[in-house]
Short mmCIF file of C-alpha atoms in Angstrom, two decimals:
data_model
loop_
_atom_site.label_atom_id
_atom_site.label_comp_id
_atom_site.label_asym_id
_atom_site.label_seq_id
_atom_site.Cartn_x
_atom_site.Cartn_y
_atom_site.Cartn_z
CA THR Y 575 -59.30 -19.15 -52.42
CA LEU Y 576 -60.94 -17.93 -49.21
CA HIS Y 577 -64.69 -18.44 -49.02
CA PHE Y 578 -66.12 -16.01 -46.46
CA ALA Y 579 -69.69 -17.21 -46.92
CA GLY Y 580 -68.81 -20.07 -44.59
CA GLY Y 581 -66.31 -22.84 -44.12
CA PRO Y 582 -63.19 -23.12 -41.95
CA SER Y 583 -61.64 -19.78 -42.98
CA MET Y 584 -64.63 -17.79 -41.77
CA ARG Y 585 -64.87 -19.80 -38.56
CA TRP Y 586 -61.17 -19.23 -37.87
CA LEU Y 587 -61.49 -15.47 -38.37
CA LEU Y 588 -64.52 -15.34 -36.08
CA HIS Y 589 -62.68 -17.06 -33.19
CA VAL Y 590 -61.53 -13.69 -31.84
CA PHE Y 591 -65.16 -12.63 -31.37
CA TRP Y 592 -65.95 -15.76 -29.35
CA PRO Y 593 -65.71 -15.19 -25.58
CA PHE Y 594 -62.93 -16.94 -23.68
CA GLU Y 595 -65.50 -18.42 -21.31
CA ALA Y 596 -69.22 -18.04 -20.81
CA GLY Y 597 -70.60 -16.00 -17.95
CA ILE Y 598 -72.19 -12.64 -17.18
CA LEU Y 599 -69.28 -11.46 -15.01
CA ARG Y 600 -66.67 -12.20 -17.67
CA GLY Y 601 -68.76 -10.43 -20.31
CA PHE Y 602 -69.13 -7.41 -18.05
CA LEU Y 603 -65.38 -7.26 -17.34
CA THR Y 604 -64.49 -7.63 -21.03
CA SER Y 605 -66.94 -4.90 -22.04
CA THR Y 606 -65.55 -2.61 -19.35
CA VAL Y 607 -61.98 -3.17 -20.59
CA LEU Y 608 -63.03 -2.22 -24.12
CA LEU Y 609 -64.82 0.85 -22.79
CA VAL Y 610 -61.74 2.01 -20.89
CA PHE Y 611 -59.54 1.43 -23.95
CA GLY Y 612 -61.93 3.52 -26.03
CA TYR Y 613 -61.96 6.48 -23.63
CA ALA Y 614 -58.21 6.31 -22.96
CA LEU Y 615 -55.85 4.77 -25.53
CA GLU Y 616 -58.02 5.08 -28.65
CA PHE Y 617 -58.77 8.72 -27.86
CA GLU Y 618 -55.03 9.37 -27.43
CA LEU Y 619 -53.74 7.49 -30.51
CA GLY Y 620 -56.66 7.67 -32.92
CA THR Y 621 -58.91 4.89 -34.14
CA ALA Y 622 -56.72 3.75 -37.04
CA GLN Y 623 -53.57 3.31 -34.93
CA PHE Y 624 -55.53 1.74 -32.08
CA VAL Y 625 -57.11 -0.88 -34.38
CA ALA Y 626 -53.73 -1.59 -35.97
CA LEU Y 627 -52.19 -2.16 -32.54
CA LEU Y 628 -55.10 -4.35 -31.45
CA LEU Y 629 -54.90 -6.59 -34.52
CA GLY Y 630 -51.09 -6.63 -34.56
CA ILE Y 631 -50.79 -7.71 -30.92
CA GLN Y 632 -53.54 -10.29 -31.42
CA LEU Y 633 -51.70 -11.77 -34.43
CA GLY Y 634 -48.38 -11.77 -32.58
CA SER Y 635 -49.96 -13.48 -29.57
CA ALA Y 636 -51.65 -16.03 -31.83
CA PHE Y 637 -48.29 -16.83 -33.43
CA LEU Y 638 -46.63 -17.41 -30.05
CA LEU Y 639 -49.46 -19.52 -28.66
CA LEU Y 640 -50.13 -21.64 -31.76
CA HIS Y 641 -46.58 -22.00 -33.11
CA PHE Y 642 -45.11 -23.14 -29.78
CA GLY Y 643 -48.05 -25.39 -28.95
CA PHE Y 644 -49.40 -23.57 -25.89
CA THR Y 645 -52.91 -23.91 -27.28
CA THR Y 646 -54.64 -25.35 -30.33
CA CYS Y 647 -57.45 -22.79 -30.48
CA LEU Y 648 -57.24 -19.08 -29.66
CA THR Y 649 -60.48 -17.30 -28.85
CA SER Y 650 -61.32 -13.75 -27.73
CA PHE Y 651 -59.18 -10.62 -27.67
CA GLU Y 652 -57.95 -11.14 -24.10
CA ALA Y 653 -54.35 -11.71 -25.23
CA ALA Y 654 -54.47 -8.43 -27.14
CA PHE Y 655 -55.97 -6.68 -24.10
CA ALA Y 656 -52.89 -7.58 -22.05
CA GLY Y 657 -50.56 -6.25 -24.75
CA LEU Y 658 -52.56 -3.04 -25.11
CA ALA Y 659 -52.46 -2.59 -21.33
CA VAL Y 660 -48.65 -2.47 -21.59
CA MET Y 661 -48.91 0.22 -24.29
CA THR Y 662 -51.49 2.13 -22.24
CA HIS Y 663 -49.22 2.11 -19.20
CA LYS Y 664 -46.40 3.62 -21.25
CA VAL Y 665 -48.55 6.25 -23.02
CA ASN Y 666 -50.44 6.98 -19.76
CA PRO Y 667 -53.47 8.79 -21.22
CA LYS Y 668 -55.45 10.99 -18.85
CA VAL Y 669 -59.20 11.34 -18.47
CA HIS Y 670 -60.32 14.84 -17.50
CA CYS Y 671 -63.57 15.60 -15.70
CA ASP Y 672 -63.93 19.24 -16.74
CA GLY Y 673 -67.30 18.59 -18.34
CA LEU Y 674 -68.83 17.22 -15.15
CA GLY Y 675 -70.76 19.15 -12.54
CA LYS Y 676 -69.01 20.66 -9.54
CA SER Y 677 -70.19 17.89 -7.26
CA LEU Y 678 -68.64 15.24 -9.54
CA LYS Y 679 -65.38 16.98 -10.43
CA LEU Y 680 -62.15 15.51 -9.14
CA PRO Y 681 -59.14 17.61 -8.07
CA PHE Y 682 -56.82 15.36 -10.10
CA GLU Y 683 -56.60 13.69 -13.50
CA VAL Y 684 -57.72 10.07 -13.74
CA GLU Y 685 -55.15 7.56 -15.07
CA PRO Y 686 -57.16 4.67 -16.59
CA ARG Y 687 -54.07 2.43 -16.87
CA TRP Y 688 -54.53 1.34 -13.26
CA HIS Y 689 -58.18 0.49 -13.87
CA LEU Y 690 -57.08 -1.68 -16.81
CA TRP Y 691 -54.58 -3.65 -14.74
CA VAL Y 692 -57.19 -4.30 -12.04
CA LEU Y 693 -59.77 -5.41 -14.62
CA LEU Y 694 -57.26 -7.74 -16.31
CA GLY Y 695 -56.35 -9.16 -12.91
CA PHE Y 696 -59.99 -9.99 -12.20
CA LEU Y 697 -60.38 -11.46 -15.71
CA LEU Y 698 -57.48 -13.80 -14.95
CA LEU Y 699 -58.63 -14.63 -11.44
CA GLU Y 700 -62.20 -15.33 -12.56
CA ALA Y 701 -61.18 -17.75 -15.34
CA THR Y 702 -62.25 -21.36 -14.87
CA ASP Y 703 -59.40 -22.55 -17.11
CA PHE Y 704 -56.78 -20.53 -15.24
CA PRO Y 705 -53.69 -22.03 -16.97
CA LYS Y 706 -55.00 -21.18 -20.43
CA ALA Y 707 -55.99 -17.65 -19.39
CA PHE Y 708 -52.59 -17.16 -17.74
CA VAL Y 709 -50.73 -18.27 -20.88
CA GLN Y 710 -52.88 -16.07 -23.13
CA GLN Y 711 -52.32 -12.96 -21.03
CA GLY Y 712 -48.63 -13.83 -20.76
CA ALA Y 713 -48.31 -14.02 -24.54
CA GLY Y 714 -50.03 -10.65 -24.89
CA LEU Y 715 -47.70 -9.11 -22.31
CA VAL Y 716 -44.66 -10.43 -24.20
CA VAL Y 717 -45.87 -9.01 -27.52
CA GLY Y 718 -46.81 -5.68 -25.94
CA THR Y 719 -43.39 -5.45 -24.27
CA LEU Y 720 -41.67 -6.19 -27.59
CA CYS Y 721 -43.59 -3.30 -29.14
CA LEU Y 722 -42.31 -0.99 -26.39
CA LEU Y 723 -38.70 -2.08 -26.86
CA ARG Y 724 -38.59 -0.06 -30.09
CA GLU Y 725 -38.29 3.08 -27.96
CA PRO Y 726 -34.74 3.87 -26.73
CA GLU Y 727 -35.91 5.47 -23.47
CA VAL Y 728 -37.39 2.14 -22.36
CA TRP Y 729 -33.93 0.55 -22.53
CA SER Y 730 -32.26 3.46 -20.74
CA ASP Y 731 -34.88 3.54 -17.96
CA THR Y 732 -34.58 -0.22 -17.46
CA PHE Y 733 -30.78 -0.18 -17.26
CA ALA Y 734 -30.86 2.80 -14.89
CA SER Y 735 -33.27 0.95 -12.58
CA ILE Y 736 -31.08 -2.16 -12.57
CA ARG Y 737 -27.85 -0.21 -11.97
CA SER Y 738 -29.35 1.73 -9.08
CA ARG Y 739 -30.64 -1.50 -7.51
CA SER Y 740 -34.00 0.12 -6.96
CA PHE Y 741 -36.90 -1.45 -5.12
CA SER Y 742 -38.72 -2.07 -8.42
CA ALA Y 743 -35.82 -4.09 -9.85
CA GLY Y 744 -35.50 -6.19 -6.70
CA ALA Y 745 -39.25 -6.77 -6.46
CA ALA Y 746 -39.44 -7.78 -10.15
CA ALA Y 747 -36.61 -10.30 -9.70
CA HIS Y 748 -38.27 -11.84 -6.64
CA VAL Y 749 -41.72 -11.99 -8.27
CA ALA Y 750 -40.13 -13.73 -11.28
CA LEU Y 751 -38.51 -16.24 -8.91
CA PHE Y 752 -41.86 -16.76 -7.16
CA VAL Y 753 -43.62 -17.49 -10.48
CA PHE Y 754 -40.86 -19.89 -11.52
CA THR Y 755 -40.97 -21.61 -8.12
CA ILE Y 756 -44.68 -22.37 -7.95
CA LEU Y 757 -44.92 -23.35 -11.64
CA PHE Y 758 -41.72 -25.30 -12.29
CA MET Y 759 -39.83 -26.26 -9.11
CA PRO Y 760 -40.75 -29.51 -7.27
CA LEU Y 761 -42.16 -28.82 -3.83
CA THR Y 762 -41.33 -31.92 -1.80
CA VAL Y 763 -39.25 -35.08 -1.87
CA VAL Y 764 -41.88 -37.81 -2.04
CA GLU Y 765 -39.57 -40.57 -0.81
CA ALA Y 766 -36.01 -40.11 0.36
CA PRO Y 767 -33.72 -42.81 -1.10
CA PRO Y 768 -31.43 -44.72 1.28
CA GLU Y 769 -27.95 -43.32 1.75
CA LEU Y 770 -29.18 -39.95 0.53
CA TRP Y 771 -26.41 -37.92 2.15
CA ALA Y 772 -23.63 -40.19 0.86
CA MET Y 773 -25.18 -40.21 -2.61
CA LEU Y 774 -25.43 -36.40 -2.59
CA GLN Y 775 -21.79 -36.04 -1.51
CA ALA Y 776 -20.65 -38.33 -4.33
CA ALA Y 777 -22.76 -36.42 -6.86
CA MET Y 778 -21.33 -33.10 -5.69
CA ALA Y 779 -17.80 -34.45 -5.91
CA ASP Y 780 -18.08 -35.52 -9.56
CA GLY Y 781 -20.42 -32.69 -10.66
CA ARG Y 782 -23.56 -34.76 -11.25
CA ALA Y 783 -25.43 -32.71 -8.65
CA LEU Y 784 -25.30 -29.76 -11.05
CA SER Y 785 -27.41 -31.65 -13.60
CA PRO Y 786 -31.22 -31.38 -13.29
CA SER Y 787 -31.55 -34.87 -14.80
CA TRP Y 788 -29.61 -36.36 -11.87
CA TRP Y 789 -32.06 -34.87 -9.38
CA ALA Y 790 -35.03 -36.08 -11.42
CA GLN Y 791 -33.69 -39.65 -11.57
CA SER Y 792 -32.13 -40.00 -8.13
CA VAL Y 793 -34.49 -38.06 -5.86
CA PRO Y 794 -38.23 -38.84 -6.27
CA SER Y 795 -39.93 -35.45 -6.27
CA SER Y 796 -43.44 -34.08 -6.38
CA LEU Y 797 -44.97 -31.67 -8.84
CA PRO Y 798 -44.65 -27.89 -8.36
CA LEU Y 799 -47.06 -26.26 -5.94
CA VAL Y 800 -49.65 -25.02 -8.43
CA HIS Y 801 -49.76 -28.36 -10.25
CA MET Y 802 -50.17 -30.20 -6.93
CA ALA Y 803 -53.02 -27.88 -5.97
CA MET Y 804 -54.75 -28.43 -9.34
CA ARG Y 805 -54.54 -32.20 -8.73
CA GLN Y 806 -55.98 -31.71 -5.23
CA GLN Y 807 -52.79 -32.89 -3.52
CA ILE Y 808 -52.86 -29.66 -1.47
CA ALA Y 809 -55.82 -27.81 -0.01
CA SER Y 810 -57.81 -25.80 -2.54
CA GLN Y 811 -57.08 -22.60 -0.60
CA ALA Y 812 -53.45 -22.86 -1.71
CA LEU Y 813 -54.53 -22.76 -5.36
CA TYR Y 814 -56.72 -19.72 -4.79
CA ILE Y 815 -53.91 -17.87 -2.97
CA SER Y 816 -51.54 -18.68 -5.83
CA LYS Y 817 -54.07 -17.37 -8.36
CA VAL Y 818 -54.47 -14.10 -6.47
CA LEU Y 819 -50.70 -13.58 -6.17
CA LEU Y 820 -50.21 -14.31 -9.88
CA SER Y 821 -53.17 -12.23 -11.09
CA PHE Y 822 -52.21 -8.97 -9.39
CA ALA Y 823 -48.41 -9.24 -9.39
CA LEU Y 824 -47.87 -7.00 -12.42
CA PRO Y 825 -49.99 -3.99 -11.36
CA LEU Y 826 -48.41 -4.11 -7.89
CA LEU Y 827 -44.94 -4.16 -9.46
CA LEU Y 828 -45.77 -1.11 -11.58
CA SER Y 829 -47.23 0.86 -8.69
CA SER Y 830 -45.24 3.12 -6.38
CA MET Y 831 -46.40 1.27 -3.26
CA GLN Y 832 -44.04 -1.02 -1.37
CA ILE Y 833 -46.23 -2.37 1.42
CA TRP Y 834 -47.62 -5.10 -0.85
CA VAL Y 835 -44.44 -7.17 -0.51
CA LYS Y 836 -45.30 -7.67 3.17
CA GLY Y 837 -48.59 -9.23 2.08
CA TYR Y 838 -46.76 -11.49 -0.35
CA SER Y 839 -44.48 -12.62 2.47
CA ILE Y 840 -47.44 -13.48 4.71
CA PHE Y 841 -49.27 -15.38 1.94
CA ILE Y 842 -46.10 -17.34 1.08
CA VAL Y 843 -45.83 -18.41 4.74
CA ILE Y 844 -49.44 -19.62 4.49
CA LEU Y 845 -48.54 -21.56 1.32
CA LEU Y 846 -45.66 -23.19 3.19
CA MET Y 847 -48.05 -24.26 5.95
CA TYR Y 848 -50.49 -25.75 3.43
CA SER Y 849 -47.56 -27.55 1.76
CA MET Y 850 -46.52 -29.26 4.98
CA ASN Y 851 -50.13 -30.34 5.58
CA SER Y 852 -50.28 -32.10 2.22
CA PRO Y 853 -50.69 -35.91 2.34
CA VAL Y 854 -47.74 -36.31 -0.08
CA TRP Y 855 -45.39 -34.14 1.99
CA ARG Y 856 -42.22 -35.87 3.20
CA TYR Y 857 -39.07 -33.69 2.96
CA PRO Y 858 -38.37 -30.20 1.54
CA HIS Y 859 -37.32 -29.93 -2.09
CA TRP Y 860 -35.99 -26.91 -4.00
CA GLY Y 861 -39.46 -25.41 -4.40
CA PHE Y 862 -40.06 -25.39 -0.63
CA VAL Y 863 -36.59 -23.95 0.02
CA SER Y 864 -37.18 -21.22 -2.56
CA LEU Y 865 -40.56 -20.30 -1.02
CA ALA Y 866 -38.97 -20.10 2.43
CA TYR Y 867 -36.31 -17.75 1.06
CA LEU Y 868 -38.95 -15.62 -0.69
CA ALA Y 869 -40.97 -15.28 2.52
CA VAL Y 870 -37.96 -13.70 4.24
CA ALA Y 871 -36.78 -11.74 1.18
CA PHE Y 872 -40.15 -10.13 0.46
CA TRP Y 873 -40.46 -9.03 4.09
CA LYS Y 874 -37.01 -7.39 4.09
CA LEU Y 875 -37.19 -5.95 0.58
CA PRO Y 876 -38.43 -2.41 1.45
CA ALA Y 877 -35.70 -2.01 4.10
CA ALA Y 878 -33.09 -3.21 1.60
CA GLY Y 879 -34.28 -0.65 -0.95
CA LYS Y 880 -34.02 2.17 1.63
CA SER Y 881 -30.49 1.14 2.64
CA LYS Y 882 -29.37 1.13 -1.03
CA ARG Y 883 -30.75 4.64 -1.54
CA ALA Y 884 -29.03 5.85 1.63
#
């Protein structure tokens, strides 16, 4: 029997109303996100459907995070905000300014979906516990995307973008590689073993070089870039740059602009420079090689997209 007058059941249900972190700025950003949702998505769908989506995405995100052990305690609605932002981007509600005075009227309709992505980016960037905030928003994005996959046109649009080799498809693939690189790929070889080249040739001959366990056992490697930065093995500026690139990757991918990939290329070059200035740096590992490739690929991506269209 549930006892709502107190006890663990009531405390568990009230976790969603507890802020992710304390702070005036975070409270202001969260309140603004709710306000934008109210004027945009709730007005478009109706209160009942909006509340059902909010609670459904929150429950789905809670299942992913708790069942797979990403966290032991889920607070706030920030995971649901990320999922609802996906739905808002698809529905694309408009805010009209017909009721405003002539001096305040705009010659175009306002699309609040872009305001939501920017606000969620700042919520992620401002988080003190960045890994936890990143995982929570990621879970919400996954659940929101799964809700969209019920619509056939989403599948057709995605396949058409991939087949045409559009800029968006190429940029998404490279951003995914960037996220995987800085979170999971070792950055540097801490200490090169003797006879490295001969050992590598032998491993390639018998196929052991294709096994990740062989690399982990035979070649002493460092942590990925973000983990090194969090342990202060790289300058703190590298961590902040990584946070910025992760926080605003999704809205930039969804936008029609292409110039942002040039900025990513420049920031990745800066990350490479910080990596080589690390006290644990010795020799390049797969993470460094991947970042070097991404620096060139991001710079050339708009030209590649134009040549494919031509």
